[in-house]
mmCIF file of C-alpha atoms in Angstrom:
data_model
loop_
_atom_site.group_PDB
_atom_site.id
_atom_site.type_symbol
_atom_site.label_atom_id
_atom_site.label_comp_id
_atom_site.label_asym_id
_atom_site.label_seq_id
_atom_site.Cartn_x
_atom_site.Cartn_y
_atom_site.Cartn_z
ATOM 1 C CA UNK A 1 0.000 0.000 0.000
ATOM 2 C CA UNK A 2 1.456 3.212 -0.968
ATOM 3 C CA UNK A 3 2.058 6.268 1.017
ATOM 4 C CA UNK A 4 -0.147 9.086 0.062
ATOM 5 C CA UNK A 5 1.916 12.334 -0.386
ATOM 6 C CA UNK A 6 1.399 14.948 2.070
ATOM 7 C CA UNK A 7 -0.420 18.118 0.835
ATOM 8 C CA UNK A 8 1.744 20.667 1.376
ATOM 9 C CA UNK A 9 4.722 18.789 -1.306
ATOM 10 C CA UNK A 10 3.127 19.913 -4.327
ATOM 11 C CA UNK A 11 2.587 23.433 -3.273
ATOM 12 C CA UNK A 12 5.901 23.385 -2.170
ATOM 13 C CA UNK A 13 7.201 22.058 -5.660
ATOM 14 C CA UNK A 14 5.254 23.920 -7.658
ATOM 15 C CA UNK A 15 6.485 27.245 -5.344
ATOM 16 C CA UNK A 16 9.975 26.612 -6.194
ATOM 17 C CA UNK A 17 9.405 25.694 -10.403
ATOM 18 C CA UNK A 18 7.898 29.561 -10.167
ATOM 19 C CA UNK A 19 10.310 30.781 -8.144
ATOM 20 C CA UNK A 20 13.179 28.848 -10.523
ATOM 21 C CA UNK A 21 10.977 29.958 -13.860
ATOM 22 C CA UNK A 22 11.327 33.371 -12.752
ATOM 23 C CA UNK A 23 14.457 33.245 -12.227
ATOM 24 C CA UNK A 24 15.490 31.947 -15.356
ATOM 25 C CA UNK A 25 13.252 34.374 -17.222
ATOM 26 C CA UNK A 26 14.642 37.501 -15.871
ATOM 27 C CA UNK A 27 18.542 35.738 -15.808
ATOM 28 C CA UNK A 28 18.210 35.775 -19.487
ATOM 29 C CA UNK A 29 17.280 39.108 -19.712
ATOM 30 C CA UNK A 30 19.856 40.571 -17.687
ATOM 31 C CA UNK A 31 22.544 38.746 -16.827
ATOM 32 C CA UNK A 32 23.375 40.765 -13.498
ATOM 33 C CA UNK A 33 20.245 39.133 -12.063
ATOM 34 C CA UNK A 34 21.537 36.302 -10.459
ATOM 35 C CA UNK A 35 25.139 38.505 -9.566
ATOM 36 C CA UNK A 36 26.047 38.272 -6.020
ATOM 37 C CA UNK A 37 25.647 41.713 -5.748
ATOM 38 C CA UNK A 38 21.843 41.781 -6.980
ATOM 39 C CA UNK A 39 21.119 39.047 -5.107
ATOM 40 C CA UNK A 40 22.216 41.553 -1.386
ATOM 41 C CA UNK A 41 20.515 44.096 -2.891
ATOM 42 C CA UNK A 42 17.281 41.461 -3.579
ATOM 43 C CA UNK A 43 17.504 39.930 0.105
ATOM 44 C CA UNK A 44 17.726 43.789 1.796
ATOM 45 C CA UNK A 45 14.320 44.782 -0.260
ATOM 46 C CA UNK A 46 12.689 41.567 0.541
ATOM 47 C CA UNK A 47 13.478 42.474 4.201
ATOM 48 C CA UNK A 48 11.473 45.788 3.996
ATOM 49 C CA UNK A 49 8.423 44.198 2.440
ATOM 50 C CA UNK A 50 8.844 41.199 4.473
ATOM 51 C CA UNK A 51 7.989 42.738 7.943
ATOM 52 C CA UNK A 52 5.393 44.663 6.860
ATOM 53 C CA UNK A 53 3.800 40.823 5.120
ATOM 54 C CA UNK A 54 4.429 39.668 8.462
ATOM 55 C CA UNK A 55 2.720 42.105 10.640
ATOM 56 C CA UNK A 56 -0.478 42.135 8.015
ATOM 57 C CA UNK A 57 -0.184 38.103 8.061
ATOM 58 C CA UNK A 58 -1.947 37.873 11.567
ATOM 59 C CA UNK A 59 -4.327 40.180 10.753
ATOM 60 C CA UNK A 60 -5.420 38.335 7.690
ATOM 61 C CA UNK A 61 -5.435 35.430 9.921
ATOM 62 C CA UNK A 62 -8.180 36.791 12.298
ATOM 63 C CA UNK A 63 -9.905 37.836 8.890
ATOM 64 C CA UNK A 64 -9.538 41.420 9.020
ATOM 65 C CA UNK A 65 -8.250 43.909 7.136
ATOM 66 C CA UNK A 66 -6.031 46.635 7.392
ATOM 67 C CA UNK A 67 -5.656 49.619 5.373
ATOM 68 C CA UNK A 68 -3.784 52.011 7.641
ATOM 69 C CA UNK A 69 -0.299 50.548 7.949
ATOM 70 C CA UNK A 70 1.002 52.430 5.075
ATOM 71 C CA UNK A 71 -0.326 55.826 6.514
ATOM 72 C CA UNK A 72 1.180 54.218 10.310
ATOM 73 C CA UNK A 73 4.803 53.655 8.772
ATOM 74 C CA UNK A 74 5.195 57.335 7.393
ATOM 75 C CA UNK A 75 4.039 58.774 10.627
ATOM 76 C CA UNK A 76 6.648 56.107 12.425
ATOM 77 C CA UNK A 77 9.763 56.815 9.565
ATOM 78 C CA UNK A 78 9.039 60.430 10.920
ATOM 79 C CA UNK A 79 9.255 60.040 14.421
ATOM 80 C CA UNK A 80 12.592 58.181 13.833
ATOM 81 C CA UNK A 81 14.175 60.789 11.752
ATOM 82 C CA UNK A 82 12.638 63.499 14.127
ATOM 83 C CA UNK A 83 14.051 61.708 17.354
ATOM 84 C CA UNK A 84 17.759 60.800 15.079
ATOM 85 C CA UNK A 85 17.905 64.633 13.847
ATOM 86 C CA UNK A 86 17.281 66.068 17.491
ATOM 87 C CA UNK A 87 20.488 63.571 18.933
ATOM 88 C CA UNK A 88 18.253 61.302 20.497
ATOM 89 C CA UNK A 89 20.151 58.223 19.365
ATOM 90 C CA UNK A 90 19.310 55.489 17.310
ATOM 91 C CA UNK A 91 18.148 53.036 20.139
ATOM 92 C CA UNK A 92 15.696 55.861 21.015
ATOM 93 C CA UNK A 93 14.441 56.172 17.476
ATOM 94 C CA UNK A 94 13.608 53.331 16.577
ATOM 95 C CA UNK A 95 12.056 52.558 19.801
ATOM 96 C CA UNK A 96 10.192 55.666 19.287
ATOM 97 C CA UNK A 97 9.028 54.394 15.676
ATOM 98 C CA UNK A 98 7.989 51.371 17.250
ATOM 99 C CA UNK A 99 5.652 52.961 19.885
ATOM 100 C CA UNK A 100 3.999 54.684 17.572
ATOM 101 C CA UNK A 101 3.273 51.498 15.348
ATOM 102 C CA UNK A 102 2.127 49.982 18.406
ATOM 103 C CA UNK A 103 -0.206 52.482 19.671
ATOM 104 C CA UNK A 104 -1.899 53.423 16.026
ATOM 105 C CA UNK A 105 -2.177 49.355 16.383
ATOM 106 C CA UNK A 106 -4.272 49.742 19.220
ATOM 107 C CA UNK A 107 -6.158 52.566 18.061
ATOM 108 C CA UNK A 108 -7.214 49.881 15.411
ATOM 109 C CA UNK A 109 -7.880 47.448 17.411
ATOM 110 C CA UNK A 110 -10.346 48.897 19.840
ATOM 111 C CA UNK A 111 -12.107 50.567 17.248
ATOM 112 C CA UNK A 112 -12.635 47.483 14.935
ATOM 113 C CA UNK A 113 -12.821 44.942 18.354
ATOM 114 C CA UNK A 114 -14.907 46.823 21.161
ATOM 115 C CA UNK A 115 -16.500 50.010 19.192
ATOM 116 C CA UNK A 116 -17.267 47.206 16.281
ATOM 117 C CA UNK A 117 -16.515 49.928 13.584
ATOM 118 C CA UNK A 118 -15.617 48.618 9.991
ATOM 119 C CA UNK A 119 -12.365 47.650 9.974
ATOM 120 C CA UNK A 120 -11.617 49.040 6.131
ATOM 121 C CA UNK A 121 -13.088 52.623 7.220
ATOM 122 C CA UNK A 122 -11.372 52.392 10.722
ATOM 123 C CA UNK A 123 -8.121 51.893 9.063
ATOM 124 C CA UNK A 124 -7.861 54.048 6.549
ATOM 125 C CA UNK A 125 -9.165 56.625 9.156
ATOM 126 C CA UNK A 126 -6.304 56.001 10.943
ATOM 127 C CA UNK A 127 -3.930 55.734 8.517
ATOM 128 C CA UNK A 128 -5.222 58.872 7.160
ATOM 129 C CA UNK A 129 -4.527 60.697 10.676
ATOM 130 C CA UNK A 130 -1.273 59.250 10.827
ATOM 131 C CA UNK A 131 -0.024 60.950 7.914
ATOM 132 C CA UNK A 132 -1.663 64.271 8.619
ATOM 133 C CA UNK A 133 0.360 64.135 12.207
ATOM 134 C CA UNK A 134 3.930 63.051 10.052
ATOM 135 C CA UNK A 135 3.623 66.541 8.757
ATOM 136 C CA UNK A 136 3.671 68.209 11.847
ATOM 137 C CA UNK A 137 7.504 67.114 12.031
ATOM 138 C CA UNK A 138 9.200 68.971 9.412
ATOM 139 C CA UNK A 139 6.103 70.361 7.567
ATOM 140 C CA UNK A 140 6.476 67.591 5.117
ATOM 141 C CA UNK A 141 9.857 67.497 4.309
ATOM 142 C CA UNK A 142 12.506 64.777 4.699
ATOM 143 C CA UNK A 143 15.055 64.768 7.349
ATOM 144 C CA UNK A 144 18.117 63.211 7.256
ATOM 145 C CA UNK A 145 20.146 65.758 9.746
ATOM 146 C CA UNK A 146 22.487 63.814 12.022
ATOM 147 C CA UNK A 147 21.447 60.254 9.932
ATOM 148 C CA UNK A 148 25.040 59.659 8.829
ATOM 149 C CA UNK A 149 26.502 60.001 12.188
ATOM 150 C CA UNK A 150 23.854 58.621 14.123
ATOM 151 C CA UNK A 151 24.722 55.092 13.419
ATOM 152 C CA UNK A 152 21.076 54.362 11.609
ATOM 153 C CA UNK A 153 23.028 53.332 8.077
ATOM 154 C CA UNK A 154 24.148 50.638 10.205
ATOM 155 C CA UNK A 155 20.906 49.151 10.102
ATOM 156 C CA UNK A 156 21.640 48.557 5.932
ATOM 157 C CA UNK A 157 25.050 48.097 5.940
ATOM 158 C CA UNK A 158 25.879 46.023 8.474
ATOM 159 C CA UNK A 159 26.522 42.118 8.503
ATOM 160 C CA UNK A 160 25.315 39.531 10.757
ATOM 161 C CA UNK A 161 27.306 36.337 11.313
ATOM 162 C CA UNK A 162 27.356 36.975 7.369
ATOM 163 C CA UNK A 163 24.134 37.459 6.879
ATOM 164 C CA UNK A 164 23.367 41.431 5.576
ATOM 165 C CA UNK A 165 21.133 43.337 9.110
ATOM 166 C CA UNK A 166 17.729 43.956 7.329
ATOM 167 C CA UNK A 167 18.089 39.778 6.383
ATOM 168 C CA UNK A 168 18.883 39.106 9.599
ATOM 169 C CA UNK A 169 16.266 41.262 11.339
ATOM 170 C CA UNK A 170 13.466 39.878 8.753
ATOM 171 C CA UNK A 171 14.754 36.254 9.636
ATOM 172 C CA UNK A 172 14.480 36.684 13.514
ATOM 173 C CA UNK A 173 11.186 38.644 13.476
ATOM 174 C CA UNK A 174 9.962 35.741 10.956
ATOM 175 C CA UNK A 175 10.958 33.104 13.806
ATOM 176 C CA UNK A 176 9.608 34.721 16.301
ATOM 177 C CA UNK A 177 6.279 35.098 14.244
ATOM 178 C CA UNK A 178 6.643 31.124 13.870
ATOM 179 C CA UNK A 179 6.640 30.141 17.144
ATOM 180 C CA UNK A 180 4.382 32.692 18.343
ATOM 181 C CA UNK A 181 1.737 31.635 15.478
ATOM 182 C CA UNK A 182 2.415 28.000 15.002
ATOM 183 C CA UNK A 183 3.381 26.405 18.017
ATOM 184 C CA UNK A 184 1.716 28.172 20.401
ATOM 185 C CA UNK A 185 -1.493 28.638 22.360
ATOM 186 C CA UNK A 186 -1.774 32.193 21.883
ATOM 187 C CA UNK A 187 -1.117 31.327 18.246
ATOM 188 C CA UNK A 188 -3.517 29.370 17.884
ATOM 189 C CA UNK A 189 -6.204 31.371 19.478
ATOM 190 C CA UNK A 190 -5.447 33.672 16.264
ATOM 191 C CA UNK A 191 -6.290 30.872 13.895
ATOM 192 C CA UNK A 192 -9.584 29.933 16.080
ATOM 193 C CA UNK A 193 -10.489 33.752 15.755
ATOM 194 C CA UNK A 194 -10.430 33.904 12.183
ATOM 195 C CA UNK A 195 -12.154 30.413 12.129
ATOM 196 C CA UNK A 196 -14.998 31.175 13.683
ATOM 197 C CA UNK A 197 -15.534 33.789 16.436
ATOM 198 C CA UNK A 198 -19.092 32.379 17.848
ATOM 199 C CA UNK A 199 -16.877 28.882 18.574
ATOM 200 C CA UNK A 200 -13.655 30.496 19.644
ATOM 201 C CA UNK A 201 -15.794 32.699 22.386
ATOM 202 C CA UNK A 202 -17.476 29.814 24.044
ATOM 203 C CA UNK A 203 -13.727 28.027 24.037
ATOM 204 C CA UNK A 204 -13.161 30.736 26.230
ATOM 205 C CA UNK A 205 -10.934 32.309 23.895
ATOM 206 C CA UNK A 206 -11.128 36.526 24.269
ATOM 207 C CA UNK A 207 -11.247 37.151 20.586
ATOM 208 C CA UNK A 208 -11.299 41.094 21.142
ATOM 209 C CA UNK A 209 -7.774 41.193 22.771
ATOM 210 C CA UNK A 210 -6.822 38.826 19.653
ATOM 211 C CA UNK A 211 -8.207 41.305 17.218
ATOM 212 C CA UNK A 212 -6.405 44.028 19.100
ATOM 213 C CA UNK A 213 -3.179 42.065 19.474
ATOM 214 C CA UNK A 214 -3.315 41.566 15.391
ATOM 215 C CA UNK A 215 -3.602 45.182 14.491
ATOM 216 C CA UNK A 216 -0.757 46.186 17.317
ATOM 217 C CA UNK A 217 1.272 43.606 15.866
ATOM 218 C CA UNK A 218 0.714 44.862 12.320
ATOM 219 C CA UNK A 219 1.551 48.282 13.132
ATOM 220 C CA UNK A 220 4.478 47.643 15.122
ATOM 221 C CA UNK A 221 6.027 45.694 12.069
ATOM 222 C CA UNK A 222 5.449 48.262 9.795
ATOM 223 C CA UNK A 223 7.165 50.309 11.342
ATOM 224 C CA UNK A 224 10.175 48.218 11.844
ATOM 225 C CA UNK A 225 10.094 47.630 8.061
ATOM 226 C CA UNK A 226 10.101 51.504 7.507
ATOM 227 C CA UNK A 227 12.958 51.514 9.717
ATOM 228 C CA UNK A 228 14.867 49.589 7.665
ATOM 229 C CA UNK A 229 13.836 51.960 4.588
ATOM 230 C CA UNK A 230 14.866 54.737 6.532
ATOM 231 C CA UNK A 231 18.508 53.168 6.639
ATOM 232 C CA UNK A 232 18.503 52.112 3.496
ATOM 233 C CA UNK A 233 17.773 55.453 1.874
ATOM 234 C CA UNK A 234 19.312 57.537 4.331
ATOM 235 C CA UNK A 235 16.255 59.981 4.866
ATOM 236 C CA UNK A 236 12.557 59.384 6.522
ATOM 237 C CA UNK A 237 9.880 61.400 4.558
ATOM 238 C CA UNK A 238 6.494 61.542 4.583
ATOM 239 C CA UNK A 239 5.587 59.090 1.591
ATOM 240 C CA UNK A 240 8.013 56.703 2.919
ATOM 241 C CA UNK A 241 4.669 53.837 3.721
ATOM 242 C CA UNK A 242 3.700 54.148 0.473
ATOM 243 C CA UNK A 243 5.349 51.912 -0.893
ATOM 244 C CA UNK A 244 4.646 49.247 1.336
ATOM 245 C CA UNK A 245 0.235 48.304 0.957
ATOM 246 C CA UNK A 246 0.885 46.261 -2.395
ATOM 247 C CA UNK A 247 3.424 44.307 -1.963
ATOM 248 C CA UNK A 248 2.591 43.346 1.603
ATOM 249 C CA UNK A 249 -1.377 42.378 0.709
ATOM 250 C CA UNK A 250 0.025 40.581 -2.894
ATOM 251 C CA UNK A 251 3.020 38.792 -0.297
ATOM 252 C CA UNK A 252 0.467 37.320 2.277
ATOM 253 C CA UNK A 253 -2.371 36.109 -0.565
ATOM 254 C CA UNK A 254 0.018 34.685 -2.929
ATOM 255 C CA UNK A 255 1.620 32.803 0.133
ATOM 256 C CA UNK A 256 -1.595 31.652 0.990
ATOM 257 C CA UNK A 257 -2.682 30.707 -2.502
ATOM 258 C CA UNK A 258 0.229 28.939 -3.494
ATOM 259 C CA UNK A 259 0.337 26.934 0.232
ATOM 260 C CA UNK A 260 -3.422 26.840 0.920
ATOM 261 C CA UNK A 261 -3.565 29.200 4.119
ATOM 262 C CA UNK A 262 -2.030 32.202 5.489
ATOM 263 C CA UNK A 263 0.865 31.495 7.411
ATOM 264 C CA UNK A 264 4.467 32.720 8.677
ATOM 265 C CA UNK A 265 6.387 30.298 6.029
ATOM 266 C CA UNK A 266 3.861 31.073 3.369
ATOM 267 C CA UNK A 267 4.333 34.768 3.491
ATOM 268 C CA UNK A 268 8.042 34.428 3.714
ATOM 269 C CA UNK A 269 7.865 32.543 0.405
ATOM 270 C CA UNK A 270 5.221 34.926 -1.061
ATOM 271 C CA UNK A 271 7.092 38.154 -0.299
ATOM 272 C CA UNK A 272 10.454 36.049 -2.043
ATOM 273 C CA UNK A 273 8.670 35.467 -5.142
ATOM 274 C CA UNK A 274 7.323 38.854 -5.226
ATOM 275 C CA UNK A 275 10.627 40.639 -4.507
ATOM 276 C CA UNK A 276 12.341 38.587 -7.034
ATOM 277 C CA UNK A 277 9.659 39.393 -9.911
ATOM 278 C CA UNK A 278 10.049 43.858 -8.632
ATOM 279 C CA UNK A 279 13.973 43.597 -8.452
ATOM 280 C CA UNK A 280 14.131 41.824 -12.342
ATOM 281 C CA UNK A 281 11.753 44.235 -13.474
ATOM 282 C CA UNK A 282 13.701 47.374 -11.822
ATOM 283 C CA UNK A 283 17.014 46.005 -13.370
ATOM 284 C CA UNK A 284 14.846 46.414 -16.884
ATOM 285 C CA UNK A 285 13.986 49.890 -15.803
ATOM 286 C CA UNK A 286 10.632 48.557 -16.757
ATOM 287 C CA UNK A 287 7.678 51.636 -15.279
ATOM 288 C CA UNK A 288 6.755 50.732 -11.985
ATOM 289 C CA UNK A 289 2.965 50.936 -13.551
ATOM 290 C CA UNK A 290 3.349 48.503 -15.964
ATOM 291 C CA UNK A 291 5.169 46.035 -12.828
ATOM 292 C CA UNK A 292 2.409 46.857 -10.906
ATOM 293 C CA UNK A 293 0.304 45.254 -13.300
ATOM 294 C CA UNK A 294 2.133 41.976 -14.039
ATOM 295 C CA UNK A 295 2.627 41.471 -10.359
ATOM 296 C CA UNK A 296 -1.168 41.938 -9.660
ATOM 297 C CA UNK A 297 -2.131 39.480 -12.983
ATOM 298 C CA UNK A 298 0.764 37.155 -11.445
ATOM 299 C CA UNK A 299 -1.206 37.190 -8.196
ATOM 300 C CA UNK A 300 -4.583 36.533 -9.535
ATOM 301 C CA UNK A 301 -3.436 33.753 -11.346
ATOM 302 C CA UNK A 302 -2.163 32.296 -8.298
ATOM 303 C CA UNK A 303 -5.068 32.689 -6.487
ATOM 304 C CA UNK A 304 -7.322 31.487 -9.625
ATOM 305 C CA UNK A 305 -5.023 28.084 -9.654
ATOM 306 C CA UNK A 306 -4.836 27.033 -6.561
ATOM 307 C CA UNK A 307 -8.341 28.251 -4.843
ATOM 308 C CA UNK A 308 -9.346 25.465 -3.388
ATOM 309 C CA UNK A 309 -13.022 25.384 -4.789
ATOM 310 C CA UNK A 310 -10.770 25.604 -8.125
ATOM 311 C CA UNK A 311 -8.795 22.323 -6.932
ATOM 312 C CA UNK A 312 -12.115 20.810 -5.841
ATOM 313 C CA UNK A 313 -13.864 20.995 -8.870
ATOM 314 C CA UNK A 314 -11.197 19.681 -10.895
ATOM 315 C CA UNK A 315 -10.955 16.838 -8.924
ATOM 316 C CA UNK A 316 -14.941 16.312 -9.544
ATOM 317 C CA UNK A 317 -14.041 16.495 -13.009
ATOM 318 C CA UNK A 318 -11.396 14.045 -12.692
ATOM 319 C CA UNK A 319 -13.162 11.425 -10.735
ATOM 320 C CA UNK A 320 -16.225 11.602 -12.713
ATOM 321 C CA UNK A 321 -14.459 10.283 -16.169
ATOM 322 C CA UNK A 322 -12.814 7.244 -13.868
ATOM 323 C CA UNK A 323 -16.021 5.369 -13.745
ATOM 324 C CA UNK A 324 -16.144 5.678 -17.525
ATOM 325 C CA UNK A 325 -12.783 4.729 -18.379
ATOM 326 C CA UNK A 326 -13.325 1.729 -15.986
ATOM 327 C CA UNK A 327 -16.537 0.138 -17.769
ATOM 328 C CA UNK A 328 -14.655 1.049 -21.125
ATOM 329 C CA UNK A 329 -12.004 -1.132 -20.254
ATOM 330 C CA UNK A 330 -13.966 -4.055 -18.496
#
């Protein structure tokens, strides 16, 4: 009797034949794609977008959405520069960029949780209000005073038992989400949320603070990922977030097309695939509107191919020409 083969090996297969096909594709176009040098500068991008996947990843697992982290990491790349360019210190500033993630986390959280206010037009209320109070810093324009003696480039340019800083930092937060998400049971009270609140409530489970934990989570990560912009470009302004909704949302949902769920490993993979198909297109200088649009056709193809009620009915289809072939044969 044969073994049957676990789910997950296919979607794992056919991850890496897309990941490989792209690859080859944009190799042959450029040759520097696959350069040691492109592949850094790939890894360092794919930390940025990473974190912010990460923090939206538990609150697409708790089914909500959130439309404010964006509008969050502007108002936190601002706070950092403000508290760098006034000789606060790095530590400082990026602790301050992380409080304010945090807090504009919470703000989402109770509203969407306890006041039970949408949580589309709660988030991009408060994403909305987050920029509006990044102005108030340097009436909208960048700072970068004190950034190149402040130690924040560090953040880019340093290395990590070899490994570049924003890798390492996007490798540490992603094992951290891990555990936390998938071998824990405050991990998986997040996946009982999402499931189905009525159940999860009368497990005893407080699905509010969940809900709340997801959006502080989410805003604290963006923010992290902004810091790493920051230090990578060497200036925080106030469009710095916007940059980040896309990628994040395509990360998480092509992760959890091409693996079945939303999950820590499956956004990891999502945002590599995505970063990989941006970097080969900026080394074409190809318009970042016509990217945009192969990315998003890339993603609903994903989603199209391996949506389960996709899978399901081509296994219906399958089965149903078995009996067929069967009295054919007999």
């Amino acid at each position: 009797m044969s073994k049957r083969t676990h789910p997950l090996v296919p979607r794992i297969v056919a991850f890496l034949v897309l990941l490989m096909l792209v690859a080859g594709i944009f190799q042959m176009l450029t040759p520097a794609y696959l350069s040691s040098e492109n592949i850094h500068a790939l890894l360092r991008h794919m930390a940025v977008q990473g974190l912010a996947a990460l923090g939206l990843t538990f609150v697409i697992v708790v089914r909500q959405f959130d439309l404010s982290f964006p509008g969050v990491a502007s108002l936190g790349a601002m706070t950092l520069g403000w508290l760098i360019a006034g000789r606060y210190g790095v530590g400082l500033g990026v602790l301050g960029a992380l409080a304010v993630g945090l807090a504009c986390g919470l703000v989402n959280g109770i509203a969407v949780a306890w006041m039970r206010l949408p949580d589309i037009v709660a988030t991009i209320a408060t994403g909305g209000l987050a920029v509006g109070l990044s102005y108030f810093y340097s009436n909208g324009t960048s700072i970068s005073k004190n950034f190149f003696m402040s130690g924040i480039l560090d953040l880019n340019d340093a290395k990590y038992l070899g490994i570049d800083a924003p890798v390492a930092i996007l490798l540490a937060a992603a094992l951290l989400a891990g555990i936390v998400l998938h071998f824990s049971r405050f991990g998986r009270a997040f996946y009982a949320t999402g499931e189905n609140r009525t159940s999860a409530v009368f497990s005893g489970i407080r699905v509010r603070l969940y809900v709340c934990a997801a959006f502080a989570i989410c805003g604290a990560l963006s923010c992290l990922a902004i810091t790493l912009l920051v230090a990578s470009s060497g200036a925080a302004n106030v469009t710095a977030g916007n940059q980040l909704l896309m990628p994040a949302y395509a990360a998480v949902y092509l992760g959890a097309a091409l693996f079945g769920a939303a999950s820590v490993p499956a956004t990891v993979a999502g945002t590599l695939l995505m970063s990989a198909m941006l970097n080969g297109f900026t080394l074409l200088a190809v318009p970042y509107f016509y990217s945009d649009a192969i990315v998003s056709i890339v993603l609903i193809s994903a989603i199209a191919l391996f949506d389960p009620r996709i899978e399901e009915a081509f296994r219906r289809f399958r089965d149903s020409g078995k009996p067929a072939l069967r009295e054919a044969r007999s």
